[in-house]
Short mmCIF file of C-alpha atoms in Angstrom, two decimals:
data_model
loop_
_atom_site.label_atom_id
_atom_site.label_comp_id
_atom_site.label_asym_id
_atom_site.label_seq_id
_atom_site.Cartn_x
_atom_site.Cartn_y
_atom_site.Cartn_z
CA LEU L 1 -10.24 4.95 -28.35
CA ALA L 2 -7.56 6.32 -30.71
CA ALA L 3 -7.25 3.96 -33.90
CA PRO L 4 -3.45 2.14 -32.96
CA GLY L 5 -0.87 4.32 -34.32
CA ALA L 6 -3.12 7.55 -33.82
CA LYS L 7 -1.76 10.94 -32.91
CA ARG L 8 -3.25 11.09 -28.27
CA PRO L 9 -5.13 14.16 -28.12
CA ALA L 10 -3.19 17.28 -26.68
CA GLY L 11 -4.73 17.53 -22.70
CA PRO L 12 -3.47 18.05 -19.88
CA PRO L 13 -0.31 15.85 -18.65
CA ARG L 14 -1.02 12.83 -15.68
CA SER L 15 -1.19 13.61 -12.52
CA ARG L 16 2.27 11.48 -11.24
CA MET L 17 3.17 10.86 -7.71
CA PRO L 18 6.45 12.97 -6.57
CA GLU L 19 9.99 11.49 -7.41
CA TYR L 20 11.00 13.25 -4.78
CA LYS L 21 8.12 12.68 -1.78
CA PHE L 22 8.98 12.74 2.04
CA PRO L 23 7.16 11.16 5.56
CA PRO L 24 4.08 12.57 6.75
CA ALA L 25 5.84 14.17 9.95
CA PHE L 26 8.54 15.47 8.18
CA ALA L 27 8.28 19.15 9.00
CA TRP L 28 7.96 21.71 6.46
CA GLY L 29 7.89 25.10 7.37
CA THR L 30 9.41 28.46 6.90
CA GLY L 31 10.22 32.01 9.47
CA SER L 32 11.53 35.41 9.65
CA SER L 33 14.00 37.14 12.98
CA ALA L 34 12.22 40.21 14.68
CA TYR L 35 14.62 43.14 14.18
CA GLN L 36 14.72 41.99 10.18
CA THR L 37 11.02 41.54 9.85
CA GLU L 38 8.49 43.51 13.00
CA GLY L 39 9.12 47.07 12.20
CA GLY L 40 7.20 49.33 15.16
CA TRP L 41 10.57 49.75 16.44
CA GLN L 42 9.51 52.81 18.92
CA SER L 43 5.50 50.99 19.02
CA GLY L 44 4.30 48.86 21.80
CA GLY L 45 6.76 49.56 24.49
CA ARG L 46 9.34 48.53 22.53
CA GLY L 47 12.65 48.93 24.03
CA LEU L 48 16.02 49.63 22.06
CA SER L 49 18.45 47.43 19.85
CA ILE L 50 22.00 46.59 19.41
CA TRP L 51 20.62 46.83 15.63
CA ASP L 52 18.32 49.66 16.09
CA ALA L 53 21.95 51.87 17.67
CA TRP L 54 24.10 49.84 15.34
CA SER L 55 21.98 50.78 11.17
CA HIS L 56 20.68 53.96 12.36
CA THR L 57 24.99 54.73 12.43
CA PRO L 58 26.16 56.89 9.15
CA GLY L 59 28.11 53.79 6.98
CA ARG L 60 27.23 50.80 9.06
CA VAL L 61 24.30 49.12 7.15
CA ALA L 62 24.21 49.65 2.80
CA GLY L 63 22.38 52.10 1.98
CA GLY L 64 22.13 53.47 4.98
CA ALA L 65 18.60 50.66 5.36
CA VAL L 66 17.55 50.83 8.84
CA ALA L 67 14.97 48.52 9.70
CA ASP L 68 12.64 51.09 11.93
CA ALA L 69 9.40 49.72 9.65
CA ALA L 70 11.43 46.10 7.73
CA ALA L 71 8.35 45.00 6.76
CA ASP L 72 5.92 45.96 8.76
CA HIS L 73 4.99 43.12 9.93
CA PHE L 74 3.49 43.99 13.55
CA GLY L 75 1.10 46.10 11.94
CA ARG L 76 0.71 43.53 9.88
CA TRP L 77 1.21 39.14 11.36
CA ARG L 78 -2.53 38.26 10.48
CA ASP L 79 -1.92 39.71 7.28
CA ASP L 80 1.23 36.85 6.83
CA VAL L 81 -0.10 34.09 9.20
CA ARG L 82 -3.56 34.57 7.18
CA LEU L 83 -1.28 34.14 4.12
CA LEU L 84 0.87 31.45 5.37
CA HIS L 85 -1.88 29.33 6.67
CA ARG L 86 -3.16 29.92 2.43
CA MET L 87 1.00 28.60 1.83
CA GLY L 88 -0.02 25.57 3.98
CA VAL L 89 3.42 25.31 5.72
CA PRO L 90 2.65 22.83 8.94
CA TYR L 91 5.24 25.25 11.00
CA TYR L 92 6.25 28.37 10.81
CA ARG L 93 9.88 29.80 12.74
CA LEU L 94 9.84 33.20 14.35
CA SER L 95 12.15 35.11 16.65
CA LEU L 96 10.84 37.17 19.61
CA SER L 97 12.42 40.87 20.82
CA TRP L 98 13.78 40.20 24.04
CA ALA L 99 13.56 44.37 23.56
CA ARG L 100 9.50 44.87 23.13
CA ILE L 101 9.35 41.66 26.71
CA MET L 102 12.08 43.51 28.59
CA PRO L 103 13.61 46.92 27.19
CA ALA L 104 16.53 46.85 29.51
CA GLY L 105 17.50 43.42 28.76
CA VAL L 106 16.46 43.28 32.70
CA GLY L 107 13.79 43.89 35.42
CA ALA L 108 10.59 44.82 33.71
CA VAL L 109 8.47 42.86 31.55
CA ASN L 110 6.54 45.11 28.55
CA GLU L 111 2.78 44.09 29.39
CA ASP L 112 2.23 45.31 25.55
CA GLY L 113 5.04 43.21 23.50
CA ILE L 114 4.11 39.85 25.69
CA ARG L 115 0.24 40.83 24.77
CA PHE L 116 1.67 40.82 20.77
CA TYR L 117 3.74 37.61 20.78
CA SER L 118 0.22 35.75 23.20
CA GLU L 119 -1.63 36.53 19.72
CA LEU L 120 0.39 36.17 17.00
CA ILE L 121 0.86 32.96 18.41
CA ASP L 122 -2.50 32.31 19.75
CA SER L 123 -3.13 32.39 15.79
CA LEU L 124 -0.74 30.21 14.31
CA LEU L 125 -2.67 27.74 16.32
CA ARG L 126 -6.13 28.82 15.51
CA HIS L 127 -5.05 27.98 11.54
CA GLY L 128 -2.83 25.04 12.24
CA ILE L 129 0.24 26.51 11.90
CA ARG L 130 3.07 25.00 15.01
CA PRO L 131 5.15 28.09 15.78
CA VAL L 132 9.70 27.39 16.02
CA VAL L 133 9.96 30.07 19.10
CA THR L 134 13.32 31.61 18.29
CA LEU L 135 14.07 33.64 21.72
CA TYR L 136 17.44 35.44 20.56
CA HIS L 137 18.30 36.24 16.92
CA TRP L 138 21.14 39.14 17.20
CA ASP L 139 19.08 41.23 18.93
CA LEU L 140 20.62 42.29 21.88
CA PRO L 141 18.89 44.70 24.34
CA LEU L 142 21.70 48.54 24.25
CA PRO L 143 21.12 48.47 27.87
CA LEU L 144 23.57 45.29 28.45
CA GLN L 145 26.09 45.68 25.89
CA LEU L 146 26.65 49.36 27.29
CA GLU L 147 26.06 48.11 30.91
CA HIS L 148 27.96 44.94 29.88
CA ASP L 149 29.80 44.60 27.67
CA GLY L 150 27.21 42.41 25.58
CA TRP L 151 28.55 38.57 25.11
CA LEU L 152 31.47 38.87 26.79
CA SER L 153 30.23 39.28 30.42
CA PRO L 154 29.02 36.12 31.92
CA ARG L 155 25.97 39.01 33.45
CA THR L 156 24.39 39.23 30.13
CA ALA L 157 24.51 35.43 29.97
CA ALA L 158 22.65 34.92 33.65
CA ALA L 159 19.93 37.43 32.35
CA PHE L 160 19.33 35.55 29.11
CA VAL L 161 18.94 32.73 31.32
CA ALA L 162 15.86 35.33 33.19
CA TYR L 163 14.51 36.39 29.59
CA ALA L 164 13.88 32.64 28.74
CA SER L 165 12.32 31.64 31.61
CA LEU L 166 9.68 34.70 31.55
CA CYS L 167 9.02 33.12 27.98
CA PHE L 168 8.38 29.58 28.78
CA GLU L 169 6.69 30.44 31.93
CA ARG L 170 4.12 33.08 29.09
CA PHE L 171 4.28 31.48 26.24
CA GLY L 172 4.96 27.54 26.87
CA GLY L 173 2.26 26.00 27.59
CA ARG L 174 1.54 26.69 23.75
CA VAL L 175 5.21 26.42 22.10
CA LEU L 176 6.00 22.90 22.03
CA HIS L 177 9.90 23.47 19.08
CA TRP L 178 12.02 26.50 21.27
CA LEU L 179 15.68 27.37 20.13
CA THR L 180 17.86 29.62 23.05
CA LEU L 181 20.14 31.52 20.06
CA HIS L 182 20.34 32.26 16.77
CA ALA L 183 23.61 30.83 14.77
CA PRO L 184 26.09 31.46 17.93
CA ALA L 185 29.50 31.56 16.74
CA GLN L 186 28.33 33.58 13.91
CA HIS L 187 27.27 36.43 15.31
CA ALA L 188 30.29 36.40 17.33
CA VAL L 189 32.35 36.59 14.89
CA ASN L 190 30.34 39.27 12.91
CA GLY L 191 30.72 41.54 15.90
CA TYR L 192 33.51 40.52 18.02
CA ALA L 193 36.28 39.74 14.79
CA ARG L 194 35.37 41.16 11.67
CA GLY L 195 33.40 44.30 13.06
CA GLU L 196 31.21 44.36 10.83
CA HIS L 197 27.83 43.20 12.80
CA PRO L 198 27.19 44.78 16.64
CA PRO L 199 28.82 45.58 18.67
CA GLY L 200 31.76 46.45 15.85
CA ARG L 201 34.25 45.12 17.75
CA THR L 202 37.23 44.15 16.18
CA VAL L 203 40.68 44.82 19.30
CA ALA L 204 41.18 41.82 19.66
CA PRO L 205 40.09 39.34 16.75
CA THR L 206 41.55 35.79 18.52
CA ARG L 207 40.15 36.24 21.49
CA GLU L 208 36.76 38.20 22.46
CA PRO L 209 34.58 36.13 19.29
CA TYR L 210 35.52 33.29 21.76
CA LEU L 211 34.44 34.05 25.41
CA ALA L 212 31.32 35.77 22.97
CA ALA L 213 29.95 32.28 21.35
CA HIS L 214 31.03 30.75 25.53
CA ASN L 215 28.80 32.89 26.81
CA MET L 216 25.75 32.04 24.51
CA LEU L 217 26.96 28.76 25.13
CA LEU L 218 26.43 28.10 28.52
CA ALA L 219 23.11 30.70 28.10
CA HIS L 220 21.51 28.32 26.40
CA ALA L 221 22.25 24.83 28.37
CA LEU L 222 21.81 27.19 31.91
CA ALA L 223 18.13 27.58 29.12
CA ALA L 224 17.14 24.56 28.90
CA ALA L 225 17.87 22.93 32.02
CA ARG L 226 16.06 26.07 33.29
CA LEU L 227 12.91 24.60 30.34
CA ARG L 228 13.72 20.79 31.13
CA LYS L 229 13.11 21.84 35.55
CA MET L 230 9.53 23.99 34.98
CA GLN L 231 8.26 21.52 32.73
CA ALA L 232 9.38 18.32 34.61
CA ALA L 233 6.05 17.18 35.75
CA ARG L 234 3.93 17.10 32.28
CA PRO L 235 3.79 13.54 30.94
CA THR L 236 7.11 13.23 28.20
CA ASP L 237 4.84 13.17 25.50
CA GLN L 238 3.46 16.94 26.30
CA ARG L 239 6.80 18.00 26.86
CA ALA L 240 8.57 21.15 24.93
CA LEU L 241 11.93 19.94 22.84
CA ILE L 242 14.22 22.63 23.46
CA SER L 243 17.68 23.10 20.49
CA LEU L 244 20.10 25.55 19.97
CA GLY L 245 20.86 26.80 16.13
CA VAL L 246 23.88 25.74 14.26
CA HIS L 247 25.15 27.80 11.38
CA ALA L 248 27.22 25.19 9.66
CA ASP L 249 28.56 25.45 5.73
CA TRP L 250 30.75 22.11 4.49
CA ARG L 251 33.60 21.42 4.16
CA GLU L 252 35.28 19.62 1.41
CA ALA L 253 39.21 18.68 0.28
CA LEU L 254 40.18 21.11 -2.70
CA SER L 255 42.49 17.49 -3.80
CA GLY L 256 43.21 14.13 -2.73
CA SER L 257 45.59 14.77 -0.82
CA GLU L 258 46.23 13.92 2.64
CA ALA L 259 47.21 17.31 3.57
CA ASP L 260 44.00 18.61 2.42
CA ALA L 261 41.91 15.46 3.68
CA ASP L 262 43.02 17.09 7.12
CA ALA L 263 42.94 20.63 5.99
CA ALA L 264 39.00 19.56 5.58
CA GLN L 265 38.54 18.05 8.98
CA ARG L 266 40.13 21.14 11.17
CA SER L 267 37.84 23.35 9.30
CA MET L 268 34.77 21.38 9.69
CA ALA L 269 35.50 21.12 13.76
CA PHE L 270 36.25 25.07 13.99
CA THR L 271 32.26 25.85 11.10
CA LEU L 272 30.88 22.63 13.08
CA GLY L 273 32.30 21.52 15.32
CA TRP L 274 33.18 24.71 17.56
CA MET L 275 29.27 24.85 18.65
CA ALA L 276 28.51 21.29 18.03
CA ALA L 277 31.05 19.14 19.48
CA PRO L 278 30.12 21.41 23.72
CA LEU L 279 26.75 20.17 23.24
CA TYR L 280 27.26 16.37 22.51
CA THR L 281 30.36 16.37 23.84
CA GLY L 282 31.10 19.09 26.46
CA ALA L 283 34.12 20.35 25.18
CA TYR L 284 35.68 21.41 22.29
CA PRO L 285 36.85 19.56 19.60
CA PRO L 286 40.64 19.02 20.28
CA ALA L 287 41.64 20.43 16.81
CA MET L 288 39.91 24.13 18.43
CA ARG L 289 41.86 22.87 21.50
CA ALA L 290 46.07 22.13 20.38
CA ALA L 291 45.62 26.01 17.71
CA LEU L 292 44.14 27.83 20.37
CA GLY L 293 45.09 27.12 23.68
CA ASP L 294 44.37 29.84 26.53
CA ALA L 295 42.40 31.90 24.27
CA LEU L 296 39.62 29.20 24.13
CA PRO L 297 37.86 29.04 27.29
CA SER L 298 37.67 26.24 30.10
CA PHE L 299 34.33 24.53 31.05
CA THR L 300 34.05 23.12 34.53
CA ALA L 301 33.04 20.21 35.38
CA GLU L 302 29.58 21.36 36.02
CA GLN L 303 29.02 22.99 32.65
CA ALA L 304 30.14 20.26 30.83
CA ALA L 305 27.24 18.54 32.56
CA LEU L 306 25.06 20.55 31.51
CA LEU L 307 25.65 21.45 27.54
CA ARG L 308 26.09 17.81 27.30
CA ASN L 309 22.66 16.65 25.15
CA SER L 310 21.24 20.13 25.79
CA SER L 311 19.14 19.98 22.98
CA ASP L 312 16.35 17.60 21.81
CA PHE L 313 16.86 18.02 17.82
CA PHE L 314 19.89 19.39 15.99
CA ALA L 315 19.19 22.86 14.48
CA LEU L 316 21.14 23.01 11.32
CA GLN L 317 21.37 26.24 9.32
CA HIS L 318 23.41 25.60 5.64
CA TYR L 319 23.58 27.77 2.80
CA SER L 320 26.80 27.38 0.92
CA THR L 321 30.64 25.20 0.68
CA LEU L 322 33.04 26.07 0.03
CA MET L 323 36.58 24.00 -0.50
CA VAL L 324 39.88 23.68 1.35
CA SER L 325 43.57 23.07 1.45
CA ARG L 326 46.34 23.21 3.64
CA PRO L 327 48.42 26.57 3.01
CA ASN L 328 51.07 26.56 0.58
CA ALA L 329 53.44 28.90 -1.48
CA THR L 330 50.70 29.68 -3.60
CA PHE L 331 47.85 29.93 -0.50
CA PRO L 332 50.36 31.28 2.43
CA PRO L 333 49.50 31.28 5.35
CA LEU L 334 46.48 34.50 6.60
CA PRO L 335 47.77 37.23 8.86
CA GLU L 336 47.92 35.04 12.92
CA THR L 337 46.18 38.63 13.54
CA SER L 338 44.18 37.53 11.75
CA PHE L 339 40.25 35.08 13.03
CA TYR L 340 40.69 32.99 10.63
CA ALA L 341 45.02 31.80 11.25
CA ALA L 342 43.75 29.92 13.06
CA GLU L 343 41.90 27.77 11.43
CA GLY L 344 45.32 26.91 9.85
CA VAL L 345 43.40 26.05 6.22
CA ARG L 346 42.85 28.19 3.00
CA TRP L 347 39.55 28.24 1.43
CA HIS L 348 38.37 27.90 -2.84
CA SER L 349 35.52 28.23 -4.18
CA THR L 350 34.00 25.62 -5.16
CA ARG L 351 34.42 24.09 -8.57
CA GLY L 352 31.75 23.94 -11.00
CA ALA L 353 29.55 25.80 -8.21
CA ARG L 354 27.59 29.17 -9.12
CA LYS L 355 27.67 31.83 -7.07
CA ASN L 356 24.07 33.05 -5.25
CA SER L 357 24.53 36.80 -5.57
CA LEU L 358 26.33 37.18 -1.39
CA GLY L 359 28.57 35.59 -3.67
CA TRP L 360 28.28 31.73 -2.36
CA ASP L 361 28.74 28.67 -3.73
CA ILE L 362 25.41 26.22 -4.32
CA ALA L 363 26.83 23.34 -4.04
CA PRO L 364 24.24 21.47 -2.45
CA PHE L 365 26.14 18.14 -2.44
CA GLY L 366 27.75 19.60 0.28
CA LEU L 367 24.05 19.59 2.50
CA TYR L 368 24.43 15.66 1.91
CA LYS L 369 27.80 15.67 3.44
CA LEU L 370 27.49 18.00 5.63
CA LEU L 371 23.99 15.87 7.43
CA LYS L 372 25.76 12.91 6.71
CA HIS L 373 28.80 13.87 9.00
CA ILE L 374 26.79 14.87 11.75
CA ASP L 375 24.41 11.89 11.68
CA GLU L 376 28.36 9.92 11.86
CA THR L 377 29.56 12.34 14.80
CA TYR L 378 27.12 13.38 17.09
CA GLN L 379 23.80 10.54 16.47
CA PRO L 380 22.04 13.27 18.04
CA ARG L 381 18.71 12.23 19.33
CA GLY L 382 15.94 13.44 18.41
CA GLY L 383 17.65 13.68 14.48
CA ILE L 384 17.86 16.88 12.09
CA VAL L 385 15.66 19.42 11.76
CA ILE L 386 17.20 22.57 8.72
CA THR L 387 15.93 24.97 10.56
CA GLU L 388 17.84 27.42 8.37
CA SER L 389 18.16 27.74 4.32
CA GLY L 390 17.20 29.56 1.22
CA PHE L 391 19.12 31.70 -1.15
CA PRO L 392 19.40 35.27 -2.26
CA SER L 393 19.23 37.17 -4.60
CA ARG L 394 19.32 41.15 -5.78
CA GLY L 395 15.94 42.02 -5.88
CA ASP L 396 14.97 45.54 -4.60
CA ASP L 397 15.65 47.64 -8.19
CA ALA L 398 13.71 45.16 -10.00
CA ALA L 399 10.03 45.42 -11.91
CA PRO L 400 7.59 43.77 -9.07
CA HIS L 401 6.72 40.67 -12.49
CA GLU L 402 11.04 40.19 -12.44
CA ALA L 403 11.65 40.27 -9.27
CA THR L 404 8.78 36.85 -8.30
CA ARG L 405 10.03 35.49 -10.69
CA ASP L 406 12.50 33.91 -9.02
CA THR L 407 12.80 30.33 -10.62
CA ALA L 408 17.11 30.73 -9.71
CA ARG L 409 14.84 30.22 -5.88
CA VAL L 410 12.93 27.02 -7.39
CA CYS L 411 15.62 25.10 -8.33
CA TYR L 412 17.81 26.28 -4.97
CA LEU L 413 14.89 24.53 -3.25
CA LYS L 414 14.64 21.98 -5.47
CA ARG L 415 18.46 21.16 -5.56
CA TYR L 416 18.84 21.47 -1.63
CA LEU L 417 15.21 19.45 -0.85
CA GLN L 418 16.50 16.52 -3.23
CA ALA L 419 20.01 16.70 -1.42
CA VAL L 420 18.04 15.90 2.29
CA HIS L 421 16.10 13.07 0.43
CA ARG L 422 19.29 11.07 -0.76
CA ALA L 423 20.80 11.46 2.20
CA MET L 424 17.11 10.43 4.31
CA GLY L 425 17.21 7.82 1.66
CA GLU L 426 20.96 6.01 2.97
CA GLY L 427 19.58 6.31 6.95
CA VAL L 428 19.74 9.94 7.99
CA PRO L 429 17.13 11.54 10.19
CA VAL L 430 16.60 14.25 8.72
CA ARG L 431 12.69 16.03 10.83
CA GLY L 432 12.45 18.74 8.79
CA TYR L 433 13.39 21.71 6.03
CA PHE L 434 13.29 25.79 7.26
CA VAL L 435 13.18 27.99 4.38
CA TRP L 436 14.27 30.88 4.82
CA SER L 437 12.42 33.12 4.38
CA LEU L 438 8.97 33.67 4.24
CA LEU L 439 8.57 37.59 3.44
CA ASP L 440 11.85 40.05 1.64
CA ALA L 441 13.58 42.17 5.16
CA ALA L 442 16.11 43.31 6.92
CA GLU L 443 18.66 42.22 5.58
CA TRP L 444 21.94 42.54 8.07
CA GLU L 445 24.43 44.79 6.42
CA HIS L 446 23.07 44.64 3.41
CA GLY L 447 19.79 46.57 3.59
CA PHE L 448 16.96 45.88 1.34
CA GLY L 449 18.90 44.31 -1.77
CA THR L 450 19.55 41.56 -1.23
CA ARG L 451 15.75 38.92 0.09
CA PHE L 452 15.56 36.93 0.81
CA GLY L 453 11.47 36.06 0.96
CA LEU L 454 9.10 33.51 -0.79
CA VAL L 455 7.23 36.12 -0.33
CA ARG L 456 8.30 39.72 -2.52
CA VAL L 457 8.22 42.41 0.20
CA GLU L 458 7.01 45.34 -1.98
CA PRO L 459 8.86 48.99 -0.99
CA GLY L 460 7.29 51.50 -0.21
CA THR L 461 3.70 50.33 0.09
CA LEU L 462 5.28 46.94 1.90
CA ALA L 463 2.67 45.42 0.41
CA ARG L 464 3.07 41.41 -0.17
CA GLN L 465 3.17 39.64 -4.01
CA PRO L 466 4.03 35.77 -3.65
CA LYS L 467 6.72 34.86 -5.39
CA ALA L 468 7.51 31.87 -7.36
CA SER L 469 9.15 30.56 -5.57
CA ALA L 470 6.56 30.36 -3.03
CA VAL L 471 4.13 29.11 -5.45
CA PHE L 472 6.71 25.85 -5.75
CA TYR L 473 7.41 25.51 -1.67
CA THR L 474 3.09 25.13 -1.84
CA ARG L 475 2.35 22.77 -3.72
CA ALA L 476 5.01 20.14 -2.30
CA VAL L 477 4.15 20.53 1.24
CA LYS L 478 0.00 20.09 -0.13
CA ALA L 479 1.74 16.52 -2.00
CA GLY L 480 4.53 15.88 0.86
CA GLY L 481 7.45 16.27 -2.73
CA PHE L 482 8.74 17.74 -5.86
CA ASN L 483 8.72 16.07 -9.40
CA ALA L 484 11.83 17.27 -10.62
CA SER L 485 13.79 16.31 -14.00
CA ASP L 486 17.91 15.52 -14.11
CA GLY L 487 19.84 18.58 -15.06
CA GLU L 488 16.91 20.58 -14.77
CA CYS L 489 19.22 23.31 -12.74
CA ASN L 490 22.47 21.86 -13.62
CA ALA L 491 25.25 24.75 -13.27
CA THR L 492 26.34 23.78 -16.77
CA THR L 493 23.67 23.03 -18.61
CA GLN L 494 20.98 25.31 -19.87
CA ALA L 495 17.13 24.42 -18.59
CA ALA L 496 15.51 20.79 -18.66
CA PRO L 497 12.37 22.48 -21.17
CA ARG L 498 9.68 21.09 -18.04
CA PHE L 499 12.13 23.74 -16.04
CA ARG L 500 10.68 26.27 -17.83
CA ALA L 501 7.98 25.37 -18.98
CA GLU L 502 7.20 25.21 -15.08
CA GLY L 503 9.37 28.11 -14.40
CA ALA L 504 6.04 30.07 -16.92
CA GLN L 505 3.48 27.82 -15.22
CA LEU L 506 4.86 29.31 -12.35
CA GLN L 507 5.05 32.72 -12.65
CA ALA L 508 1.01 32.94 -14.05
CA VAL L 509 -0.13 31.70 -10.34
CA VAL L 510 1.89 34.12 -8.63
CA ASN L 511 0.83 37.20 -11.63
CA ALA L 512 -3.21 35.95 -10.81
CA SER L 513 -3.11 36.31 -7.16
CA ARG L 514 -1.44 39.96 -7.08
CA GLY L 515 -4.78 40.78 -10.09
CA GLY L 516 -2.11 40.53 -12.84
CA THR L 517 -3.03 39.52 -15.94
CA PRO L 518 -1.08 36.37 -17.82
CA SER L 519 -0.37 36.72 -21.62
CA LEU L 520 -2.87 33.92 -23.80
CA GLU L 521 0.63 31.43 -24.24
CA VAL L 522 0.37 31.66 -20.38
CA SER L 523 -3.59 31.32 -19.84
CA ARG L 524 -3.99 28.29 -21.75
CA THR L 525 -0.71 26.68 -19.27
CA MET L 526 -2.80 28.32 -16.30
CA LEU L 527 -5.90 25.12 -18.31
CA LEU L 528 -3.53 22.90 -17.85
CA ARG L 529 -1.88 22.59 -14.93
CA THR L 530 -2.16 25.65 -11.99
CA VAL L 531 -2.82 25.50 -8.10
CA ARG L 532 -3.57 27.75 -6.54
CA LEU L 533 -3.73 28.72 -3.36
CA PRO L 534 -7.09 28.27 -1.02
CA PRO L 535 -8.82 31.57 -0.46
CA PRO L 536 -8.00 32.46 2.49
CA PRO L 537 -10.36 32.01 5.66
CA PRO L 538 -12.84 34.49 7.42
#
C-alpha cells in the first residue's frame, strides 16, 4: 500500500463498464452490396447489370472507374467471412446480384450464382454470423432496362417478385432477415430525375421518379406477401422477417418561425414519408398528394392493403441532416422543372456542423430526432433497425498508414451511436445498428475516390487492411458499448486528450494487424491497453 499522499505508480488503466451500454440483444452489424464489392462481372455465369453498362460509358463515373473487379469479394469471400468472424460482428448485411442469379432478369436460373451465394450464406452461419440479405441494391439486370424501361414498367416489378420468390425458395431456410429493395426513393431520383445513376433519364423529372418508386413499392409489397404465404405453415418464431430499406435524412427548421416549421414538416413528408407512409398507412403523405396531384400515382384498395404493415421492422438508412426554410426573397423557389420544386422548401447547411468528403453535414442530433419522429409517427412493429449509416472519406491517394488512421470515422460512429443510445433511453425501440460498410468499394458515381470501409482495400493488390474504425467497432461489439468523453468529437473544439490517446492505440492495433512496426511511444501504449483481433479460425 502507498503511504498517505504518495503518488500512485503508473500502470494500466482500470477497466470500467462502457458509458454507453447497449442491450445484449442489440444487433451489431456491417454490410456491403454486390455491385460495389463482388467484382467477377463476367465470371460464374453472371449477366450484365445497368451499372455495368453505365460505368463502361465514358464520363459517367469519376475517373472512369469500373467495378469489374471491385474489391473481388467474389474471389475472396472466404477471407472476408473470416475477417468478419475476427471482428466478432454477429450480423452481416449483403446484397444478391439479380443478374448473377437470373442473368436475363427473368427465366433461366444460373445455378453457379445460386451456389456462390449458398456457400457464402453457409459459411457466415458456420462462423456464427447471421446474414441479412438485400434482394436488390440498384443493380437491375440490363435486359429489364432495355426491354421494359426498367422500373417505369410494372413488368419489372413482376419480374422482381419472381426473382424474390426464387431466392426465398433457395435460401429461405437459412436467411431469417430480408430487405427487398435498397433506398427506392434515392434510386428513382438519381436514375429518373438527376440522371446521375442509370438509366440516366432526365426527360420527365417531375413524373418519372414517382412512377419508378411506385413500382418499387408494389414490388416490395408483393414480394413480402409471397414470403409470408410461403412460410405460413412454419411456427411463428421460425418465420423470416422482411422489410424495405428506407433512406431518410432529418430536416430541421432553419428558424423558430411557423413558416419554417411547416417547411420542415413538409420536407419530412417528401424525404421520409414518400416511402414510409405507404408501408404503414397504404397511402402517400397528404402533403405530397396536395403538391403533386396526379403526377403522384395512386394505390388501388388491394394494393394499399398489401402495403400496410408489409414490413416486419423499420429498416432505416441515414447519414445526414439539412436545415430547411420556406422560400423567400433571399432564397426564392426552385424552377418548376426541378424535381425538388414540389417540396416547396429551400435547403441550408446545418449550423455548426462539419461536412464529410461528400459535403454531407455531420449532425448526430438529426439521427436522434429522426428516430423519435419515426417511432411517434409510425410506431413500427418490430422496432427500428438502422441498416445503413457510415462515414465517407477521401482515401485513395493517401499512404496506407494514413488511410487506416481514420479517427474521424471513429468519431462519427461514436457520436451517432450516442444519438441512438439517447433515443433508446427515451423509449425508442431501436434494435440494431449496421455500419456502412465492411470494405472500401466502388462508390457509385464517385468511383474509388470515396471510401466508406471499416477495412481498407489496397488499390492494385486488393489486400485487406483493418482501419482504426474496425478496431473500435470490434471493441464496441464485444463490450456491448463504448466510452466517450464530452467534447472529444465536438465540431468546434479540439479532440480531448483521451480521444487522441485512443486514436494512437487504435492505430497501433492496425499497424500490428498488417505487420507494421509501431514507434516506441505507440508500442508502450499498446502494452498498456490493446485489444487485438483474435486469430481467425482454422
